[in-house]
């Protein structure tokens, strides 16, 4: 597996502001994903982060609200824009590794609270 | 539409007992079924996974049973320990699906002394 770190680990933000979450992996990965986990709930895929091109968003998620970058094979960012209290969640990145098809490994998550 | 249904929502088991969590899926294109374990404040950790070409996979105290015809799979935790107390998620992904996982709703397991 890989060592995956996320920054920040948690944050408290004001309504209407934006927060950028970073995901860093210690080795090159094939796939990178961003998930949202609302309090006490399951994980919902936001988007697949594509290296050097626009992310692929799932139904219900749009680029204007959740812009994503992936400039290389080990790093990605997710921005939560124009936040509202409904955006309070844990945001998780996950990665797929070369030679390990289908398997995803998750980062520790970023706990976001919007006031 | 909930593509992966998980039950029970919560489970209390005595130390040394067997914990059983069940999942059912609808999409026959799913071909990879992992289980994740999540402790409070942590990201999900891959526990064990199975593909439809086998009916059972065992790793230590953890076993996945898979019933392709019924479109069901389950996690068995043998000799459950208090350290197993966590939330467990089943998931599924499909061929050509870009590795995207669809998660079940989660089961909160508590193992009591």
PDB file of C-alpha atoms in Angstrom:
ATOM      1  CA  UNK A   1       0.000   0.000   0.000  1.00  0.00           C
ATOM      2  CA  UNK A   2       0.958   3.684   0.003  1.00  0.00           C
ATOM      3  CA  UNK A   3       1.308   6.297   2.706  1.00  0.00           C
ATOM      4  CA  UNK A   4      -1.386   8.890   2.093  1.00  0.00           C
ATOM      5  CA  UNK A   5      -1.509  12.202   3.907  1.00  0.00           C
ATOM      6  CA  UNK A   6      -4.149  14.893   3.861  1.00  0.00           C
ATOM      7  CA  UNK A   7      -3.934  18.520   4.904  1.00  0.00           C
ATOM      8  CA  UNK A   8      -5.559  19.971   6.872  1.00  0.00           C
ATOM      9  CA  UNK A   9      -6.719  17.156   9.126  1.00  0.00           C
ATOM     10  CA  UNK A  10      -9.609  19.316  10.276  1.00  0.00           C
ATOM     11  CA  UNK A  11     -10.853  22.842   9.915  1.00  0.00           C
ATOM     12  CA  UNK A  12     -13.682  25.077  10.992  1.00  0.00           C
ATOM     13  CA  UNK A  13     -14.758  27.547   8.327  1.00  0.00           C
ATOM     14  CA  UNK A  14     -17.268  30.327   7.912  1.00  0.00           C
ATOM     15  CA  UNK A  15     -20.168  30.161   5.530  1.00  0.00           C
ATOM     16  CA  UNK A  16     -19.366  31.523   2.079  1.00  0.00           C
ATOM     17  CA  UNK A  17     -15.634  30.850   2.215  1.00  0.00           C
ATOM     18  CA  UNK A  18     -13.623  28.167   0.391  1.00  0.00           C
ATOM     19  CA  UNK A  19     -11.212  25.524   1.649  1.00  0.00           C
ATOM     20  CA  UNK A  20      -8.605  23.594  -0.326  1.00  0.00           C
ATOM     21  CA  UNK A  21      -7.725  20.108   0.863  1.00  0.00           C
ATOM     22  CA  UNK A  22      -4.472  18.504  -0.189  1.00  0.00           C
ATOM     23  CA  UNK A  23      -3.791  14.807  -0.726  1.00  0.00           C
ATOM     24  CA  UNK A  24      -0.165  13.661  -0.978  1.00  0.00           C
ATOM     25  CA  UNK A  25       0.995  10.099  -1.653  1.00  0.00           C
ATOM     26  CA  UNK A  26       4.494   8.792  -1.067  1.00  0.00           C
ATOM     27  CA  UNK A  27       4.618   6.890  -4.356  1.00  0.00           C
ATOM     28  CA  UNK A  28       3.152   7.165  -7.823  1.00  0.00           C
ATOM     29  CA  UNK A  29      -0.413   5.961  -8.088  1.00  0.00           C
ATOM     30  CA  UNK A  30      -2.684   5.137 -10.982  1.00  0.00           C
ATOM     31  CA  UNK A  31      -5.961   6.538  -9.763  1.00  0.00           C
ATOM     32  CA  UNK A  32      -6.965   9.216  -7.280  1.00  0.00           C
ATOM     33  CA  UNK A  33     -10.469   9.762  -5.987  1.00  0.00           C
ATOM     34  CA  UNK A  34     -12.266  12.145  -3.654  1.00  0.00           C
ATOM     35  CA  UNK A  35     -15.090  11.006  -1.379  1.00  0.00           C
ATOM     36  CA  UNK A  36     -17.408  12.724   1.059  1.00  0.00           C
ATOM     37  CA  UNK A  37     -18.585  11.101   4.262  1.00  0.00           C
ATOM     38  CA  UNK A  38     -21.314  13.016   6.049  1.00  0.00           C
ATOM     39  CA  UNK A  39     -21.593  12.548   9.816  1.00  0.00           C
ATOM     40  CA  UNK A  40     -22.511   8.964  10.636  1.00  0.00           C
ATOM     41  CA  UNK A  41     -23.029   8.138   6.979  1.00  0.00           C
ATOM     42  CA  UNK A  42     -21.418   6.104   4.254  1.00  0.00           C
ATOM     43  CA  UNK A  43     -18.934   7.277   1.651  1.00  0.00           C
ATOM     44  CA  UNK A  44     -20.058   8.981  -1.523  1.00  0.00           C
ATOM     45  CA  UNK A  45     -17.743   9.427  -4.484  1.00  0.00           C
ATOM     46  CA  UNK A  46     -17.368  13.057  -5.529  1.00  0.00           C
ATOM     47  CA  UNK A  47     -15.028  12.664  -8.478  1.00  0.00           C
ATOM     48  CA  UNK A  48     -12.090  10.912 -10.058  1.00  0.00           C
ATOM     49  CA  UNK A  49      -9.035  13.172 -10.215  1.00  0.00           C
ATOM     50  CA  UNK A  50      -7.375  12.837 -13.605  1.00  0.00           C
ATOM     51  CA  UNK A  51      -3.759  13.754 -14.038  1.00  0.00           C
ATOM     52  CA  UNK A  52      -3.331  16.783 -16.227  1.00  0.00           C
ATOM     53  CA  UNK A  53      -6.977  17.029 -17.209  1.00  0.00           C
ATOM     54  CA  UNK A  54     -10.354  17.895 -15.773  1.00  0.00           C
ATOM     55  CA  UNK A  55     -11.745  15.647 -13.075  1.00  0.00           C
ATOM     56  CA  UNK A  56     -14.661  13.323 -13.762  1.00  0.00           C
ATOM     57  CA  UNK A  57     -17.566  14.204 -11.483  1.00  0.00           C
ATOM     58  CA  UNK A  58     -20.321  11.955 -10.205  1.00  0.00           C
ATOM     59  CA  UNK A  59     -23.952  12.831 -10.453  1.00  0.00           C
ATOM     60  CA  UNK A  60     -24.830  15.589  -8.023  1.00  0.00           C
ATOM     61  CA  UNK A  61     -21.352  17.079  -7.849  1.00  0.00           C
ATOM     62  CA  UNK A  62     -20.140  19.924 -10.066  1.00  0.00           C
ATOM     63  CA  UNK A  63     -16.798  21.494 -10.822  1.00  0.00           C
ATOM     64  CA  UNK A  64     -17.836  24.973  -9.710  1.00  0.00           C
ATOM     65  CA  UNK A  65     -18.549  23.690  -6.212  1.00  0.00           C
ATOM     66  CA  UNK A  66     -15.737  21.117  -5.964  1.00  0.00           C
ATOM     67  CA  UNK A  67     -12.846  22.085  -8.227  1.00  0.00           C
ATOM     68  CA  UNK A  68     -10.159  19.410  -8.289  1.00  0.00           C
ATOM     69  CA  UNK A  69      -6.591  19.462  -9.497  1.00  0.00           C
ATOM     70  CA  UNK A  70      -4.112  16.674 -10.052  1.00  0.00           C
ATOM     71  CA  UNK A  71      -0.877  18.087 -11.418  1.00  0.00           C
ATOM     72  CA  UNK A  72       1.138  14.867 -11.087  1.00  0.00           C
ATOM     73  CA  UNK A  73       0.970  11.199 -10.074  1.00  0.00           C
ATOM     74  CA  UNK A  74       1.312  11.791  -6.333  1.00  0.00           C
ATOM     75  CA  UNK A  75      -0.712  14.910  -5.506  1.00  0.00           C
ATOM     76  CA  UNK A  76      -4.255  16.200  -5.761  1.00  0.00           C
ATOM     77  CA  UNK A  77      -6.345  18.980  -4.277  1.00  0.00           C
ATOM     78  CA  UNK A  78     -10.055  19.326  -3.657  1.00  0.00           C
ATOM     79  CA  UNK A  79     -11.572  22.746  -3.052  1.00  0.00           C
ATOM     80  CA  UNK A  80     -14.915  23.113  -1.351  1.00  0.00           C
ATOM     81  CA  UNK A  81     -16.240  26.451  -2.630  1.00  0.00           C
ATOM     82  CA  UNK A  82     -18.755  28.882  -1.229  1.00  0.00           C
ATOM     83  CA  UNK A  83     -19.322  26.649   1.756  1.00  0.00           C
ATOM     84  CA  UNK A  84     -22.571  26.191   3.650  1.00  0.00           C
ATOM     85  CA  UNK A  85     -23.255  24.182   6.822  1.00  0.00           C
ATOM     86  CA  UNK A  86     -24.458  21.327   4.598  1.00  0.00           C
ATOM     87  CA  UNK A  87     -20.862  20.904   3.421  1.00  0.00           C
ATOM     88  CA  UNK A  88     -19.805  19.847   6.917  1.00  0.00           C
ATOM     89  CA  UNK A  89     -18.374  16.388   6.298  1.00  0.00           C
ATOM     90  CA  UNK A  90     -15.260  14.298   6.239  1.00  0.00           C
ATOM     91  CA  UNK A  91     -13.502  14.528   2.896  1.00  0.00           C
ATOM     92  CA  UNK A  92     -11.349  11.575   1.957  1.00  0.00           C
ATOM     93  CA  UNK A  93      -8.956  10.936  -0.866  1.00  0.00           C
ATOM     94  CA  UNK A  94      -8.234   7.437  -2.035  1.00  0.00           C
ATOM     95  CA  UNK A  95      -5.733   5.982  -4.461  1.00  0.00           C
ATOM     96  CA  UNK A  96      -5.280   2.993  -6.697  1.00  0.00           C
ATOM     97  CA  UNK A  97      -1.834   1.456  -6.933  1.00  0.00           C
ATOM     98  CA  UNK A  98       0.030   0.064  -9.930  1.00  0.00           C
ATOM     99  CA  UNK A  99      -0.173  -3.708 -10.069  1.00  0.00           C
ATOM    100  CA  UNK A 100      -3.047  -3.876  -7.601  1.00  0.00           C
ATOM    101  CA  UNK A 101      -6.166  -3.706  -9.747  1.00  0.00           C
ATOM    102  CA  UNK A 102      -9.406  -2.417  -8.278  1.00  0.00           C
ATOM    103  CA  UNK A 103      -8.010  -1.896  -4.777  1.00  0.00           C
ATOM    104  CA  UNK A 104      -8.318   1.552  -3.213  1.00  0.00           C
ATOM    105  CA  UNK A 105      -6.451   2.861  -0.197  1.00  0.00           C
ATOM    106  CA  UNK A 106      -7.791   5.780   1.777  1.00  0.00           C
ATOM    107  CA  UNK A 107      -6.182   8.754   3.387  1.00  0.00           C
ATOM    108  CA  UNK A 108      -6.965   9.778   6.976  1.00  0.00           C
ATOM    109  CA  UNK A 109      -9.589  12.301   5.928  1.00  0.00           C
ATOM    110  CA  UNK A 110     -10.210  15.997   6.490  1.00  0.00           C
ATOM    111  CA  UNK A 111     -12.964  16.845   8.947  1.00  0.00           C
ATOM    112  CA  UNK A 112     -14.665  20.060   7.846  1.00  0.00           C
ATOM    113  CA  UNK A 113     -17.123  22.007   9.935  1.00  0.00           C
ATOM    114  CA  UNK A 114     -18.896  24.980   8.367  1.00  0.00           C
ATOM    115  CA  UNK A 115     -20.505  27.500  10.681  1.00  0.00           C
TER     116      UNK A 115
ATOM    117  CA  UNK B   1     -30.882   4.094  -5.814  1.00  0.00           C
ATOM    118  CA  UNK B   2     -28.955   2.128  -3.215  1.00  0.00           C
ATOM    119  CA  UNK B   3     -26.924  -0.334  -5.239  1.00  0.00           C
ATOM    120  CA  UNK B   4     -25.328  -2.051  -2.246  1.00  0.00           C
ATOM    121  CA  UNK B   5     -27.537  -2.768   0.736  1.00  0.00           C
ATOM    122  CA  UNK B   6     -25.880  -3.545   4.056  1.00  0.00           C
ATOM    123  CA  UNK B   7     -27.278  -4.975   7.266  1.00  0.00           C
ATOM    124  CA  UNK B   8     -27.465  -4.751  10.186  1.00  0.00           C
ATOM    125  CA  UNK B   9     -26.952  -1.069  10.873  1.00  0.00           C
ATOM    126  CA  UNK B  10     -25.470  -1.900  14.264  1.00  0.00           C
ATOM    127  CA  UNK B  11     -24.324  -5.068  15.962  1.00  0.00           C
ATOM    128  CA  UNK B  12     -23.297  -5.998  19.485  1.00  0.00           C
ATOM    129  CA  UNK B  13     -21.315  -9.190  19.955  1.00  0.00           C
ATOM    130  CA  UNK B  14     -19.725 -10.736  23.000  1.00  0.00           C
ATOM    131  CA  UNK B  15     -15.977 -11.213  23.060  1.00  0.00           C
ATOM    132  CA  UNK B  16     -15.086 -14.487  21.399  1.00  0.00           C
ATOM    133  CA  UNK B  17     -18.293 -14.605  19.397  1.00  0.00           C
ATOM    134  CA  UNK B  18     -18.851 -14.450  15.643  1.00  0.00           C
ATOM    135  CA  UNK B  19     -19.794 -11.147  14.006  1.00  0.00           C
ATOM    136  CA  UNK B  20     -21.704 -11.424  10.753  1.00  0.00           C
ATOM    137  CA  UNK B  21     -22.431  -8.519   8.433  1.00  0.00           C
ATOM    138  CA  UNK B  22     -24.388  -8.951   5.229  1.00  0.00           C
ATOM    139  CA  UNK B  23     -24.475  -7.097   1.926  1.00  0.00           C
ATOM    140  CA  UNK B  24     -26.609  -7.482  -1.167  1.00  0.00           C
ATOM    141  CA  UNK B  25     -26.087  -5.913  -4.558  1.00  0.00           C
ATOM    142  CA  UNK B  26     -28.203  -5.376  -7.629  1.00  0.00           C
ATOM    143  CA  UNK B  27     -25.785  -4.729 -10.460  1.00  0.00           C
ATOM    144  CA  UNK B  28     -24.530  -7.988 -11.984  1.00  0.00           C
ATOM    145  CA  UNK B  29     -21.639  -6.084 -13.553  1.00  0.00           C
ATOM    146  CA  UNK B  30     -20.008  -5.762 -10.129  1.00  0.00           C
ATOM    147  CA  UNK B  31     -16.931  -7.962  -9.998  1.00  0.00           C
ATOM    148  CA  UNK B  32     -14.915  -6.809  -6.997  1.00  0.00           C
ATOM    149  CA  UNK B  33     -16.192  -6.750  -3.434  1.00  0.00           C
ATOM    150  CA  UNK B  34     -14.001  -5.274  -0.682  1.00  0.00           C
ATOM    151  CA  UNK B  35     -14.691  -4.754   2.987  1.00  0.00           C
ATOM    152  CA  UNK B  36     -13.342  -1.737   4.828  1.00  0.00           C
ATOM    153  CA  UNK B  37     -12.885  -1.149   8.544  1.00  0.00           C
ATOM    154  CA  UNK B  38     -13.103   2.373   9.895  1.00  0.00           C
ATOM    155  CA  UNK B  39     -12.219   3.557  13.381  1.00  0.00           C
ATOM    156  CA  UNK B  40     -13.462   6.937  14.644  1.00  0.00           C
ATOM    157  CA  UNK B  41     -11.411   9.797  13.243  1.00  0.00           C
ATOM    158  CA  UNK B  42      -9.622   7.571  10.737  1.00  0.00           C
ATOM    159  CA  UNK B  43      -9.968   6.793   7.064  1.00  0.00           C
ATOM    160  CA  UNK B  44     -11.361   3.413   5.981  1.00  0.00           C
ATOM    161  CA  UNK B  45      -8.787   0.622   5.879  1.00  0.00           C
ATOM    162  CA  UNK B  46      -9.053  -2.247   3.434  1.00  0.00           C
ATOM    163  CA  UNK B  47      -9.747  -5.430   5.358  1.00  0.00           C
ATOM    164  CA  UNK B  48     -10.357  -8.172   2.816  1.00  0.00           C
ATOM    165  CA  UNK B  49     -11.750  -8.430  -0.711  1.00  0.00           C
ATOM    166  CA  UNK B  50     -13.208 -11.088  -2.997  1.00  0.00           C
ATOM    167  CA  UNK B  51     -14.001 -11.608  -6.666  1.00  0.00           C
ATOM    168  CA  UNK B  52     -16.979 -13.639  -7.961  1.00  0.00           C
ATOM    169  CA  UNK B  53     -14.863 -16.573  -9.127  1.00  0.00           C
ATOM    170  CA  UNK B  54     -14.574 -17.891  -5.548  1.00  0.00           C
ATOM    171  CA  UNK B  55     -17.238 -18.486  -2.918  1.00  0.00           C
ATOM    172  CA  UNK B  56     -15.109 -17.832   0.139  1.00  0.00           C
ATOM    173  CA  UNK B  57     -11.942 -16.055   1.138  1.00  0.00           C
ATOM    174  CA  UNK B  58     -10.321 -16.208   4.540  1.00  0.00           C
ATOM    175  CA  UNK B  59      -7.633 -14.005   6.039  1.00  0.00           C
ATOM    176  CA  UNK B  60      -6.944 -14.684   9.682  1.00  0.00           C
ATOM    177  CA  UNK B  61     -10.141 -14.202  11.671  1.00  0.00           C
ATOM    178  CA  UNK B  62     -11.899 -12.517   8.743  1.00  0.00           C
ATOM    179  CA  UNK B  63     -13.837 -14.470   6.112  1.00  0.00           C
ATOM    180  CA  UNK B  64     -15.893 -13.294   3.147  1.00  0.00           C
ATOM    181  CA  UNK B  65     -18.634 -15.610   1.933  1.00  0.00           C
ATOM    182  CA  UNK B  66     -19.914 -14.884  -1.550  1.00  0.00           C
ATOM    183  CA  UNK B  67     -23.134 -16.122  -3.178  1.00  0.00           C
ATOM    184  CA  UNK B  68     -23.169 -15.053  -6.807  1.00  0.00           C
ATOM    185  CA  UNK B  69     -26.620 -16.405  -7.638  1.00  0.00           C
ATOM    186  CA  UNK B  70     -28.183 -14.600  -4.700  1.00  0.00           C
ATOM    187  CA  UNK B  71     -26.065 -11.497  -5.281  1.00  0.00           C
ATOM    188  CA  UNK B  72     -25.062 -11.476  -1.649  1.00  0.00           C
ATOM    189  CA  UNK B  73     -21.820 -11.452   0.292  1.00  0.00           C
ATOM    190  CA  UNK B  74     -21.035 -11.370   3.949  1.00  0.00           C
ATOM    191  CA  UNK B  75     -18.202 -10.713   6.359  1.00  0.00           C
ATOM    192  CA  UNK B  76     -17.620 -13.089   9.239  1.00  0.00           C
ATOM    193  CA  UNK B  77     -15.350 -12.073  12.099  1.00  0.00           C
ATOM    194  CA  UNK B  78     -14.416 -15.090  14.150  1.00  0.00           C
ATOM    195  CA  UNK B  79     -13.373 -14.837  17.806  1.00  0.00           C
ATOM    196  CA  UNK B  80     -14.437 -11.187  17.871  1.00  0.00           C
ATOM    197  CA  UNK B  81     -12.335  -8.927  20.072  1.00  0.00           C
ATOM    198  CA  UNK B  82     -12.999  -5.513  21.624  1.00  0.00           C
ATOM    199  CA  UNK B  83     -10.358  -4.120  19.244  1.00  0.00           C
ATOM    200  CA  UNK B  84     -12.641  -5.103  16.358  1.00  0.00           C
ATOM    201  CA  UNK B  85     -15.159  -2.500  17.499  1.00  0.00           C
ATOM    202  CA  UNK B  86     -15.423  -0.205  14.478  1.00  0.00           C
ATOM    203  CA  UNK B  87     -17.654   0.630  11.547  1.00  0.00           C
ATOM    204  CA  UNK B  88     -17.516  -1.830   8.659  1.00  0.00           C
ATOM    205  CA  UNK B  89     -18.392  -0.969   5.085  1.00  0.00           C
ATOM    206  CA  UNK B  90     -18.922  -3.323   2.208  1.00  0.00           C
ATOM    207  CA  UNK B  91     -18.366  -2.005  -1.284  1.00  0.00           C
ATOM    208  CA  UNK B  92     -18.459  -3.064  -4.905  1.00  0.00           C
ATOM    209  CA  UNK B  93     -16.957  -1.994  -8.190  1.00  0.00           C
ATOM    210  CA  UNK B  94     -17.591  -3.120 -11.723  1.00  0.00           C
ATOM    211  CA  UNK B  95     -15.675  -4.085 -14.816  1.00  0.00           C
ATOM    212  CA  UNK B  96     -14.814  -1.023 -16.837  1.00  0.00           C
ATOM    213  CA  UNK B  97     -16.101   1.187 -14.058  1.00  0.00           C
ATOM    214  CA  UNK B  98     -12.872   3.065 -13.609  1.00  0.00           C
ATOM    215  CA  UNK B  99     -12.274   1.451 -10.203  1.00  0.00           C
ATOM    216  CA  UNK B 100     -15.130   3.465  -8.708  1.00  0.00           C
ATOM    217  CA  UNK B 101     -16.446   1.981  -5.492  1.00  0.00           C
ATOM    218  CA  UNK B 102     -20.080   1.938  -4.419  1.00  0.00           C
ATOM    219  CA  UNK B 103     -20.336   1.627  -0.655  1.00  0.00           C
ATOM    220  CA  UNK B 104     -22.898   0.053   1.611  1.00  0.00           C
ATOM    221  CA  UNK B 105     -24.420   2.064   4.432  1.00  0.00           C
ATOM    222  CA  UNK B 106     -22.087   0.727   7.111  1.00  0.00           C
ATOM    223  CA  UNK B 107     -22.403  -1.434  10.229  1.00  0.00           C
ATOM    224  CA  UNK B 108     -21.319  -0.208  13.613  1.00  0.00           C
ATOM    225  CA  UNK B 109     -19.875  -3.185  15.482  1.00  0.00           C
ATOM    226  CA  UNK B 110     -19.347  -3.225  19.226  1.00  0.00           C
ATOM    227  CA  UNK B 111     -17.630  -6.165  20.852  1.00  0.00           C
ATOM    228  CA  UNK B 112     -18.313  -6.362  24.560  1.00  0.00           C
ATOM    229  CA  UNK B 113     -16.211  -8.048  27.204  1.00  0.00           C
TER     230      UNK B 113
END
